Coordinates of C-alpha atoms and ligand atoms in Angstrom, one line a residue:
M143 CA 40.1 29.1 6.8
G144 CA 39.5 29.2 3.1
C145 CA 37.0 30.3 0.6
V146 CA 35.0 28.0 -1.7
A147 CA 32.8 29.6 -4.3
G148 CA 32.2 32.7 -2.3
V149 CA 31.6 30.8 1.0
I150 CA 34.1 31.0 3.9
V151 CA 35.1 27.4 5.0
K152 CA 36.5 26.7 8.4
Q153 CA 38.8 23.7 8.9
V154 CA 37.4 22.3 12.2
P155 CA 39.7 19.8 13.9
T156 CA 38.1 16.5 14.9
K157 CA 39.0 13.1 16.2
P158 CA 37.8 9.7 14.9
Y159 CA 35.1 7.8 16.7
D160 CA 35.2 4.0 16.7
G161 CA 32.6 1.8 15.1
Q162 CA 31.2 4.1 12.4
K163 CA 30.7 1.1 10.1
T164 CA 27.7 0.9 7.8
G165 CA 25.4 -2.0 8.4
T166 CA 22.7 -3.5 6.2
S167 CA 21.4 -0.1 5.4
G168 CA 23.5 2.9 6.5
L169 CA 24.9 3.8 9.9
R170 CA 22.5 3.3 12.8
K171 CA 23.3 4.2 16.3
K172 CA 21.7 5.4 19.5
T173 CA 20.5 9.0 18.9
K174 CA 22.7 10.1 21.9
E175 CA 25.7 8.7 20.2
F176 CA 24.9 10.6 17.0
M177 CA 24.5 13.8 19.1
Q178 CA 28.0 13.6 20.5
E179 CA 30.3 16.4 19.2
N180 CA 31.1 15.9 15.5
Y181 CA 29.9 12.3 15.5
L182 CA 27.6 12.9 12.5
A183 CA 29.9 15.4 10.9
N184 CA 32.8 12.9 11.1
W185 CA 30.8 10.4 9.1
V186 CA 29.6 12.9 6.5
Q187 CA 33.0 14.4 6.1
S188 CA 34.4 10.8 5.6
L189 CA 31.8 10.2 3.0
F190 CA 32.7 13.4 1.1
T191 CA 36.4 12.6 1.4
A192 CA 35.8 9.1 0.1
L193 CA 33.9 10.5 -2.9
G194 CA 36.8 13.0 -3.6
D195 CA 36.9 15.7 -6.2
E196 CA 33.9 14.2 -7.9
V197 CA 31.5 16.1 -5.6
K198 CA 32.8 19.6 -6.6
G199 CA 30.1 21.7 -8.2
Q200 CA 27.4 18.9 -7.8
S201 CA 23.9 18.9 -6.3
L202 CA 23.1 16.8 -3.3
G203 CA 19.6 15.6 -2.2
L204 CA 18.8 15.6 1.5
G205 CA 15.9 14.4 3.6
G206 CA 14.9 12.3 6.5
D207 CA 12.0 10.5 8.2
G208 CA 11.3 13.3 10.7
R209 CA 12.8 11.5 13.7
Y210 CA 14.4 13.3 16.6
F211 CA 17.7 15.1 15.7
G212 CA 16.9 15.2 12.0
K213 CA 16.5 19.0 11.7
E214 CA 19.8 19.6 13.5
A215 CA 21.5 17.0 11.5
A216 CA 20.3 18.6 8.2
Q217 CA 22.0 21.9 9.2
I218 CA 25.3 20.2 9.9
I219 CA 25.1 18.3 6.5
I220 CA 24.3 21.5 4.6
K221 CA 27.4 23.2 6.1
L222 CA 29.6 20.3 5.2
A223 CA 28.2 20.0 1.7
A224 CA 29.0 23.7 1.1
G225 CA 32.4 23.3 2.7
N226 CA 33.3 20.3 0.6
G227 CA 32.4 22.0 -2.7
F228 CA 28.9 21.0 -3.5
K229 CA 27.1 23.9 -5.3
R230 CA 23.6 23.0 -4.2
V231 CA 21.6 21.0 -1.6
I232 CA 18.0 20.2 -2.4
V233 CA 16.3 19.4 0.8
G234 CA 12.7 18.3 1.7
Q235 CA 10.7 20.9 3.6
N236 CA 11.3 20.6 7.4
A237 CA 14.0 18.1 6.5
L238 CA 11.4 15.5 5.7
M239 CA 11.6 13.0 2.9
A240 CA 10.6 9.3 2.6
T241 CA 13.4 7.0 1.5
P242 CA 11.7 6.1 -1.8
A243 CA 10.9 9.7 -2.4
A244 CA 14.6 10.6 -2.0
S245 CA 15.5 7.9 -4.5
A246 CA 12.9 9.3 -6.9
M247 CA 14.1 12.9 -6.4
I248 CA 17.8 11.9 -7.0
R249 CA 16.7 10.2 -10.3
R250 CA 14.3 12.9 -11.6
R251 CA 16.6 15.8 -10.8
K252 CA 19.8 13.9 -11.9
L253 CA 21.5 14.7 -8.6
Y254 CA 25.0 13.5 -7.8
G255 CA 23.4 11.6 -4.9
G256 CA 21.6 12.1 -1.6
L257 CA 21.8 11.7 2.1
I258 CA 18.9 10.1 4.0
M259 CA 18.6 10.8 7.7
S260 CA 16.8 7.8 9.0
A261 CA 17.1 4.7 11.1
S262 CA 14.1 3.4 9.1
H263 CA 12.1 0.8 11.1
N264 CA 14.0 1.4 14.3
P265 CA 12.3 3.5 17.0
G266 CA 13.2 7.2 17.3
G267 CA 13.6 9.8 20.0
P268 CA 16.4 10.9 22.3
D269 CA 16.6 7.4 23.8
A270 CA 16.1 5.5 20.6
D271 CA 17.9 5.4 17.3
F272 CA 19.2 7.8 14.6
G273 CA 20.8 6.9 11.3
I274 CA 22.2 8.1 8.0
K275 CA 22.9 6.7 4.6
F276 CA 24.1 7.8 1.2
N277 CA 22.4 7.0 -2.1
Y278 CA 24.1 7.4 -5.5
S279 CA 23.0 9.0 -8.7
S280 CA 20.6 6.4 -9.8
G281 CA 19.0 6.6 -6.4
E282 CA 20.5 3.4 -5.1
P283 CA 22.0 2.8 -1.6
A284 CA 25.8 3.1 -1.8
P285 CA 27.3 -0.3 -2.6
E286 CA 29.8 -1.9 -0.2
R287 CA 32.9 -0.7 -2.2
I288 CA 31.8 2.9 -1.2
T289 CA 30.6 2.1 2.4
D290 CA 33.9 0.3 3.0
K291 CA 35.8 3.4 1.9
I292 CA 33.7 5.6 4.1
Y293 CA 34.5 3.4 7.1
G294 CA 38.2 3.6 6.2
E295 CA 38.0 7.4 6.3
T296 CA 36.1 7.5 9.6
T297 CA 39.1 5.8 11.3
K298 CA 41.4 8.7 10.4
V299 CA 39.2 11.8 9.9
A300 CA 41.0 14.8 11.4
V301 CA 39.4 17.9 9.8
L302 CA 35.9 18.9 9.0
N303 CA 35.4 21.4 6.1
M304 CA 32.5 23.4 7.5
A305 CA 31.1 26.4 5.6
D306 CA 30.7 29.4 7.8
I307 CA 27.0 30.0 6.9
P308 CA 24.0 30.5 9.2
D309 CA 21.3 27.8 9.6
V310 CA 18.8 27.8 6.8
D311 CA 15.0 28.0 7.5
L312 CA 13.9 24.6 6.2
S313 CA 10.2 25.3 6.9
K314 CA 9.9 27.7 3.9
L315 CA 9.9 26.4 0.3
G316 CA 12.4 28.2 -2.0
S317 CA 16.0 28.9 -2.5
T318 CA 18.6 30.6 -0.3
S319 CA 22.1 31.5 -1.6
F320 CA 25.4 31.9 0.1
G321 CA 28.0 33.0 -2.6
E322 CA 27.6 30.4 -5.3
F323 CA 26.2 27.8 -2.9
E324 CA 22.5 27.4 -2.8
V325 CA 20.0 25.5 -0.6
V326 CA 16.7 24.7 -2.2
V327 CA 13.8 23.7 0.0
V328 CA 11.3 21.5 -1.9
D329 CA 8.0 19.8 -1.3
P330 CA 9.0 16.3 -0.3
V331 CA 6.1 14.7 -2.1
E332 CA 6.1 16.3 -5.5
D333 CA 8.9 14.4 -7.4
Y334 CA 7.8 11.1 -5.9
L335 CA 4.2 11.7 -6.9
E336 CA 5.2 12.4 -10.5
T337 CA 7.3 9.2 -10.6
L338 CA 4.3 7.2 -9.3
R339 CA 2.0 8.8 -11.9
G340 CA 4.3 7.4 -14.5
V341 CA 3.9 3.9 -13.0
F342 CA 0.2 3.5 -12.2
D343 CA -3.1 4.3 -13.9
F344 CA -4.2 7.0 -11.4
P345 CA -7.6 7.6 -13.0
L346 CA -8.4 3.8 -12.8
L347 CA -7.3 3.7 -9.2
R348 CA -9.4 6.8 -8.5
S349 CA -12.5 5.2 -9.9
F350 CA -11.8 2.0 -8.0
L351 CA -11.4 3.8 -4.7
A352 CA -14.7 5.6 -5.4
R353 CA -16.6 2.2 -5.1
P354 CA -18.9 2.5 -2.1
D355 CA -18.2 -1.2 -1.3
F356 CA -14.5 -0.9 -1.1
G357 CA -12.8 0.7 1.9
L358 CA -9.2 1.0 3.0
V359 CA -7.1 2.1 5.9
F360 CA -3.4 3.2 5.7
D361 CA -1.4 3.3 8.9
S362 CA 1.5 5.8 8.8
M363 CA 2.5 4.8 12.3
H364 CA 3.2 8.5 13.2
A365 CA 6.1 8.4 10.7
V366 CA 7.0 10.0 7.4
T367 CA 4.3 8.6 5.1
G368 CA 1.5 10.6 6.7
P369 CA 2.0 13.6 4.2
Y370 CA 2.4 11.1 1.3
A371 CA -0.7 9.1 2.1
K372 CA -2.8 12.3 2.5
R373 CA -1.5 13.7 -0.8
I374 CA -1.6 10.6 -2.9
L375 CA -4.4 8.4 -1.5
V376 CA -6.7 11.2 -0.4
Q377 CA -6.1 14.2 -2.6
E378 CA -5.0 12.4 -5.8
L379 CA -7.0 9.2 -5.6
G380 CA -10.0 10.4 -3.7
A381 CA -10.0 8.1 -0.7
P382 CA -11.6 9.7 2.4
A383 CA -9.3 11.6 4.7
S384 CA -10.2 9.2 7.6
C385 CA -8.4 6.3 5.8
V386 CA -5.1 7.7 6.9
K387 CA -4.3 6.5 10.4
D388 CA -1.6 8.3 12.6
G389 CA -0.7 10.5 9.7
E390 CA 1.2 13.3 11.5
P391 CA 5.0 12.6 11.6
Q392 CA 6.4 12.8 15.1
P393 CA 10.0 12.8 16.2
D394 CA 9.6 9.7 18.4
F395 CA 6.8 8.1 16.3
A396 CA 4.6 8.6 19.4
G397 CA 6.8 6.2 21.3
G398 CA 6.0 3.4 18.9
H399 CA 8.2 1.0 16.9
P400 CA 7.5 2.1 13.3
D401 CA 7.9 -1.4 11.9
P402 CA 4.9 -2.6 10.0
N403 CA 4.4 -6.2 11.2
L404 CA 1.8 -8.1 13.1
T405 CA 3.4 -7.2 16.4
Y406 CA 4.2 -3.5 16.1
A407 CA 1.3 -2.5 13.9
E408 CA -1.1 -4.0 16.3
E409 CA -3.7 -1.2 16.1
L410 CA -4.1 -1.8 12.4
V411 CA -4.2 -5.5 13.0
K412 CA -7.1 -5.0 15.4
I413 CA -9.0 -2.9 12.8
M414 CA -8.5 -5.5 10.1
W415 CA -9.5 -8.4 12.3
S416 CA -12.7 -6.6 13.6
D417 CA -16.1 -7.4 12.1
E418 CA -16.4 -3.9 10.6
S419 CA -12.9 -4.0 8.9
P420 CA -12.4 -2.4 5.6
A421 CA -11.5 -4.6 2.6
F422 CA -7.9 -3.5 2.6
G423 CA -5.3 -2.4 5.1
A424 CA -1.7 -1.3 4.8
A425 CA 1.1 0.2 6.9
S426 CA 4.5 1.5 6.3
D427 CA 7.6 2.0 8.4
G428 CA 9.6 5.0 9.7
D429 CA 11.0 6.1 6.4
G430 CA 8.2 4.8 4.1
D431 CA 10.2 2.0 2.3
R432 CA 8.5 -0.9 4.0
N433 CA 4.9 -2.1 3.6
M434 CA 2.5 -4.5 5.2
I435 CA -0.5 -5.5 3.2
L436 CA -3.6 -6.9 5.0
G437 CA -6.9 -8.1 3.7
R438 CA -10.0 -8.6 5.9
K439 CA -8.7 -10.9 8.7
F440 CA -5.9 -11.8 6.4
F441 CA -2.1 -11.3 6.5
M442 CA -0.4 -11.0 3.2
N443 CA 3.1 -12.5 3.7
P444 CA 5.7 -10.1 2.0
S445 CA 7.4 -13.1 0.2
D446 CA 4.0 -13.9 -1.4
S447 CA 3.2 -10.3 -2.0
V448 CA 6.2 -9.7 -4.2
A449 CA 5.5 -12.9 -6.1
I450 CA 1.8 -11.9 -6.6
I451 CA 2.8 -8.4 -7.8
A452 CA 5.3 -9.9 -10.2
A453 CA 2.8 -12.3 -11.6
N454 CA 0.2 -9.6 -12.2
A455 CA 2.5 -6.6 -13.0
Q456 CA 2.2 -6.8 -16.8
E457 CA -1.5 -7.0 -16.8
C458 CA -2.3 -4.6 -14.0
I459 CA 0.4 -1.9 -13.9
P460 CA 1.0 0.3 -16.9
Y461 CA 4.7 0.8 -16.2
F462 CA 5.2 -2.9 -16.7
K463 CA 3.0 -3.4 -19.7
S464 CA 5.7 -4.6 -22.0
G465 CA 6.6 -7.3 -19.5
L466 CA 9.2 -7.7 -16.7
K467 CA 12.9 -7.7 -17.5
G468 CA 13.6 -10.0 -14.6
V469 CA 12.9 -10.4 -10.9
A470 CA 15.0 -10.7 -7.7
R471 CA 14.6 -11.5 -4.1
S472 CA 16.9 -11.5 -1.1
M473 CA 18.2 -15.0 0.0
P474 CA 16.0 -15.5 3.1
T475 CA 12.8 -14.4 1.1
S476 CA 10.7 -17.4 0.2
G477 CA 10.9 -19.1 -3.2
A478 CA 7.4 -18.0 -4.2
L479 CA 8.9 -15.5 -6.6
D480 CA 11.1 -18.2 -8.1
R481 CA 8.0 -20.0 -9.3
V482 CA 6.6 -17.0 -10.9
A483 CA 9.9 -16.3 -12.6
S484 CA 10.1 -19.8 -14.0
A485 CA 6.4 -19.8 -15.1
L486 CA 6.9 -16.5 -16.9
G487 CA 10.4 -17.4 -18.2
L488 CA 12.0 -14.4 -16.5
P489 CA 15.6 -14.0 -15.4
F490 CA 15.8 -14.5 -11.7
F491 CA 18.4 -13.4 -9.1
E492 CA 18.9 -14.3 -5.4
T493 CA 20.8 -11.6 -3.5
P494 CA 22.0 -11.0 0.0
T495 CA 19.8 -9.2 2.5
G496 CA 19.7 -5.4 1.9
W497 CA 18.3 -3.3 -0.9
K498 CA 21.8 -2.2 -2.1
F499 CA 22.3 -5.5 -3.9
F500 CA 19.3 -4.9 -6.3
G501 CA 20.7 -1.6 -7.6
N502 CA 23.3 -3.1 -10.1
L503 CA 20.7 -5.5 -11.5
M504 CA 18.2 -2.8 -12.1
D505 CA 20.8 -0.4 -13.6
A506 CA 21.8 -3.1 -15.9
G507 CA 18.2 -3.6 -17.0
K508 CA 18.0 -7.1 -15.6
C509 CA 15.4 -6.7 -12.9
S510 CA 12.0 -4.9 -12.8
V511 CA 10.4 -6.1 -9.6
C512 CA 12.1 -7.3 -6.4
G513 CA 11.5 -7.9 -2.8
E514 CA 12.5 -8.9 0.6
E515 CA 10.7 -10.9 3.2
S516 CA 11.2 -8.0 5.6
F517 CA 8.2 -6.1 4.2
G518 CA 10.2 -4.7 1.4
T519 CA 8.8 -4.5 -2.2
G520 CA 9.9 -2.4 -5.1
G521 CA 10.3 -1.9 -8.8
D522 CA 12.9 -0.3 -11.1
H523 CA 11.0 3.0 -11.2
I524 CA 13.4 3.9 -8.3
R525 CA 16.2 2.2 -6.5
E526 CA 14.8 1.8 -3.0
K527 CA 12.0 -0.4 -1.7
D528 CA 8.8 1.5 -1.8
G529 CA 5.9 1.2 0.6
I530 CA 3.4 3.3 -1.3
F531 CA 4.4 1.6 -4.5
A532 CA 3.4 -1.8 -3.0
V533 CA 0.1 -0.3 -1.8
L534 CA -0.8 1.1 -5.2
A535 CA 0.4 -2.2 -6.9
W536 CA -2.1 -4.1 -4.7
L537 CA -4.9 -1.6 -5.4
S538 CA -4.2 -2.0 -9.1
I539 CA -4.5 -5.8 -8.8
L540 CA -7.7 -5.4 -6.9
A541 CA -9.1 -2.9 -9.4
A542 CA -8.4 -5.3 -12.2
R543 CA -9.9 -8.3 -10.4
N544 CA -13.0 -6.3 -9.6
R545 CA -13.5 -4.7 -13.0
E546 CA -16.5 -7.0 -13.8
V547 CA -17.8 -7.2 -10.2
P548 CA -20.9 -5.0 -9.8
V549 CA -21.1 -2.7 -6.8
G550 CA -22.5 -4.8 -3.9
G551 CA -21.4 -8.0 -5.7
A552 CA -18.8 -10.4 -4.2
L553 CA -15.8 -8.1 -4.1
V554 CA -12.5 -9.9 -4.7
G555 CA -10.2 -9.2 -1.8
V556 CA -6.6 -9.7 -0.9
E557 CA -7.2 -13.2 0.5
Q558 CA -8.9 -14.4 -2.7
V559 CA -6.1 -13.1 -4.8
A560 CA -3.6 -15.0 -2.6
L561 CA -5.6 -18.2 -2.8
E562 CA -5.9 -18.1 -6.5
H563 CA -2.1 -17.5 -6.7
W564 CA -1.4 -20.5 -4.5
K565 CA -3.8 -22.7 -6.5
K566 CA -1.8 -22.0 -9.6
Y567 CA 1.8 -22.0 -8.1
G568 CA 1.5 -23.8 -4.8
R569 CA 2.3 -22.2 -1.5
N570 CA 5.7 -21.4 0.1
F571 CA 4.8 -21.4 3.8
F572 CA 7.2 -18.8 5.3
S573 CA 7.8 -17.4 8.7
R574 CA 10.5 -15.3 10.4
Y575 CA 11.3 -15.4 14.1
D576 CA 13.1 -12.4 15.5
Y577 CA 14.9 -12.6 18.8
E578 CA 15.6 -9.0 19.6
E579 CA 18.1 -7.6 22.1
C580 CA 20.0 -10.9 22.7
S581 CA 23.5 -10.5 24.0
S582 CA 26.0 -10.2 21.2
A583 CA 28.3 -12.8 22.8
D584 CA 25.4 -15.4 23.1
A585 CA 24.3 -14.8 19.5
G586 CA 27.9 -15.1 18.3
R587 CA 28.3 -18.4 20.2
M588 CA 25.1 -19.8 18.6
M589 CA 26.3 -18.8 15.1
D590 CA 29.7 -20.5 15.8
H591 CA 27.9 -23.6 16.9
L592 CA 25.8 -23.5 13.7
R593 CA 29.0 -23.1 11.6
G594 CA 30.2 -26.3 13.3
V595 CA 27.0 -28.1 12.4
I596 CA 27.4 -27.0 8.8
A597 CA 31.1 -28.1 8.7
A598 CA 30.1 -31.6 9.9
A599 CA 26.9 -32.0 7.9
Q600 CA 26.7 -34.3 4.9
P601 CA 24.1 -34.3 2.1
G602 CA 21.5 -36.9 3.1
D603 CA 21.8 -36.3 6.8
A604 CA 18.5 -36.4 8.6
F605 CA 17.2 -33.4 10.6
G606 CA 13.9 -34.6 12.0
D607 CA 12.0 -35.7 9.0
F608 CA 14.0 -33.5 6.7
K609 CA 16.9 -34.8 4.6
L610 CA 19.8 -32.3 4.0
K611 CA 20.6 -31.3 0.5
L612 CA 23.1 -28.5 1.3
A613 CA 24.3 -26.4 4.2
D614 CA 26.5 -23.3 3.8
D615 CA 27.2 -19.7 4.6
F616 CA 25.6 -17.8 1.7
E617 CA 27.9 -16.0 -0.6
Y618 CA 27.0 -13.8 -3.5
T619 CA 28.9 -12.7 -6.6
D620 CA 27.3 -9.7 -8.2
P621 CA 26.7 -10.7 -11.9
I622 CA 27.3 -7.2 -13.1
D623 CA 30.5 -6.1 -11.4
G624 CA 31.8 -9.3 -10.0
S625 CA 32.0 -8.0 -6.5
K626 CA 31.7 -10.6 -3.7
A627 CA 29.7 -10.6 -0.5
S628 CA 30.3 -13.4 1.9
K629 CA 28.9 -14.6 5.3
Q630 CA 25.4 -13.5 4.3
G631 CA 23.4 -16.1 6.3
L632 CA 23.7 -19.7 7.4
R633 CA 21.5 -21.9 5.2
F634 CA 20.2 -25.4 5.6
I635 CA 18.4 -26.5 2.4
F636 CA 16.6 -29.8 2.5
E637 CA 15.8 -32.3 -0.3
D638 CA 12.1 -31.2 -0.5
G639 CA 13.2 -27.5 -1.0
S640 CA 12.4 -26.6 2.6
R641 CA 14.9 -24.1 4.2
I642 CA 16.1 -23.0 7.6
I643 CA 18.2 -19.8 7.6
F644 CA 19.9 -18.0 10.5
R645 CA 21.3 -14.4 10.3
L646 CA 22.3 -11.7 12.7
S647 CA 20.6 -8.4 12.0
G648 CA 22.8 -5.6 10.6
T649 CA 20.4 -2.7 11.4
G650 CA 20.3 -2.7 15.2
S651 CA 22.0 -0.1 17.4
S652 CA 22.8 -2.3 20.4
G653 CA 23.0 -6.0 21.3
A654 CA 22.1 -8.6 18.7
T655 CA 18.9 -9.6 16.9
I656 CA 18.8 -13.2 15.7
R657 CA 16.7 -13.8 12.7
L658 CA 15.5 -17.3 12.0
Y659 CA 13.8 -17.8 8.6
I660 CA 11.8 -20.9 7.8
E661 CA 10.2 -22.0 4.6
Q662 CA 8.4 -25.1 3.3
Y663 CA 6.6 -25.6 0.0
T664 CA 3.3 -27.4 -0.7
A665 CA 1.3 -27.9 -3.8
D666 CA -1.3 -30.0 -2.0
P667 CA -4.7 -28.2 -2.6
A668 CA -5.9 -29.5 0.8
L669 CA -3.1 -27.8 2.6
L670 CA -3.0 -24.4 0.9
T671 CA -5.1 -22.5 3.5
K672 CA -3.5 -24.0 6.5
D673 CA -2.2 -21.6 9.2
A674 CA 1.4 -20.9 8.5
Q675 CA 2.6 -21.5 12.0
E676 CA 0.8 -24.8 12.1
A677 CA 2.2 -25.9 8.8
L678 CA 5.7 -25.0 9.7
G679 CA 5.6 -26.4 13.3
P680 CA 7.8 -29.5 12.6
I681 CA 10.5 -27.6 10.7
I682 CA 10.6 -24.8 13.3
K683 CA 11.1 -27.5 15.9
V684 CA 14.1 -28.8 13.9
A685 CA 15.5 -25.3 13.6
L686 CA 15.3 -24.6 17.3
E687 CA 16.9 -28.0 18.1
L688 CA 19.7 -27.8 15.7
S689 CA 20.7 -24.3 16.7
K690 CA 20.2 -24.8 20.5
L691 CA 18.9 -21.3 20.4
A692 CA 17.2 -21.5 23.8
E693 CA 20.3 -22.9 25.3
F694 CA 22.6 -20.3 24.0
T695 CA 20.4 -17.2 24.5
G696 CA 18.0 -18.2 27.3
R697 CA 15.2 -17.2 25.0
T698 CA 12.2 -19.5 24.7
N699 CA 10.0 -17.1 22.6
P700 CA 10.7 -14.8 19.7
T701 CA 10.1 -11.0 20.1
V702 CA 8.3 -10.9 16.7
I703 CA 6.8 -13.6 14.5
T704 CA 6.2 -12.8 10.9
Ligands
VG1_139 C1 16.7 -5.6 7.9 C2 16.0 -6.5 6.9 C3 16.5 -6.2 5.5 C4 16.2 -4.8 5.2 C5 16.9 -3.9 6.2 C6 16.6 -2.4 6.0 O1 18.0 -5.8 7.9 O2 16.2 -7.8 7.2 O3 15.8 -7.1 4.6 O4 16.7 -4.5 3.9 O5 16.4 -4.2 7.5 O6 15.3 -2.1 6.1 P1 18.7 -6.7 9.1 O7 20.2 -6.7 8.8 O8 18.3 -6.1 10.3 O9 18.1 -8.1 8.9 V1 14.8 -0.6 6.6 O10 13.2 -0.4 6.2 O11 15.2 -0.7 8.2 O12 15.9 0.4 5.8
CO140 CO1 12.7 1.5 6.2

């Protein structure tokens, strides 16, 4: 027992748990694993120990995507924060806060950092997943040098520094003090909205959304963006309340998989493919950092989306009016963005999968817009991918394109914007096949087999009709701090620029998810509107043959096709 700034702190003995290693984005495990005695507390204590004396007297942000166990987790984190010397925790009302909003809050309030309680696109509930991650003072996900340190601490944690304070009512806005320690409950939308106001032309968007010939639907998938969409799209921008679908956050996302893709957002897809569809559709994931953009009967591939946003940012988004500093994409994301970068003469970076790799580039002023093929798009206004940013970016592009189109005239939609882009830059056909819940051993054997193929491969080797240029395991050296990340995905790059990439997911909580990424470029005007699956048919066949995926995993069909 001791006393920190007027608060009694108990030293609670604990024992390490195995496997508390951070993946692509934080620690994600089955909720029941997280609910074991001290499981969450061990990780949080390990984080605070890893951060050391630096945290004393600091303010910590806290929020989550509203999933099951979030409210209980918040109380544990508050007690540990007080017990480890933080002077303040600023937490979203009801422990809610979207990931991009947490990043915005950390930046606006100059916090030491923040904890986000989310397993993002993974399902929630007592039988699904929970997760947690730490973001630093510029709002960016902790880099690997910190997450490695946390993991080191989790293997030896023996004592939890727990403040002896009661649970705080997180449903009421305002501040509660215990000695010199304070918990401040804030509106989870406010800071984020102010940040977005500084990025977009809200009055222009408002007048565009008032057009009677333009309609939109935003699917929150029963996850955290409901309150954000209602406040921003409806209250601020004047869209009708009915445009927000499934806008009440629920602890189990109503049993759904809050991952905005063509498979899991099937209700939205149905709406957008119906004859009465509105012009624009969008969805976001559990914690609001992912986005899917749809036009009328049209799927906007995320790799194209970031390229199109980058190409139009300077003209259509006030925050970027003096031009972009640079752009970046994750390695598996298609090369559509590369073409925009080269046409605009912008610095370009290719990073490993996971948003944490963009943070350094943005902090160093080298990147303004970045994206991942996994429905992640963002800008340097914050340090997380940002679902609502992507939606407002697209609405800004559409508003600009339709400036001269009279009401009732031929409204330019998402598909036409894409088509014009492809005509100018060519099209990078792209698809991702996910094989979820494979056995880890099978997936591992397939990856070993592929490593063997890479070791034996020579430039010029033929794979079907494709001639190999390079095959390797992607490695990245951060241009800012020189840190290295290896084994970031097996790549086969062919002479015509086509690519086949294999990775194992780092966000699952059990088994293995194999991700197969395929890309092929065309500048042939006759092929631009071809169906992506059809266009990629031959190279997909090559990928499946060379990996012997069906043989190793017994799987003949992917779980999700993007
Ligand atoms: C996936 C995506 C990756 C994304 C990550 C976190 O990781 O591929 O691009 O950054 O999820 O997204 P993995 O290791 O499963 O492929 V989120 O919205 O779940 O934080
Ligand atoms: Co997410």
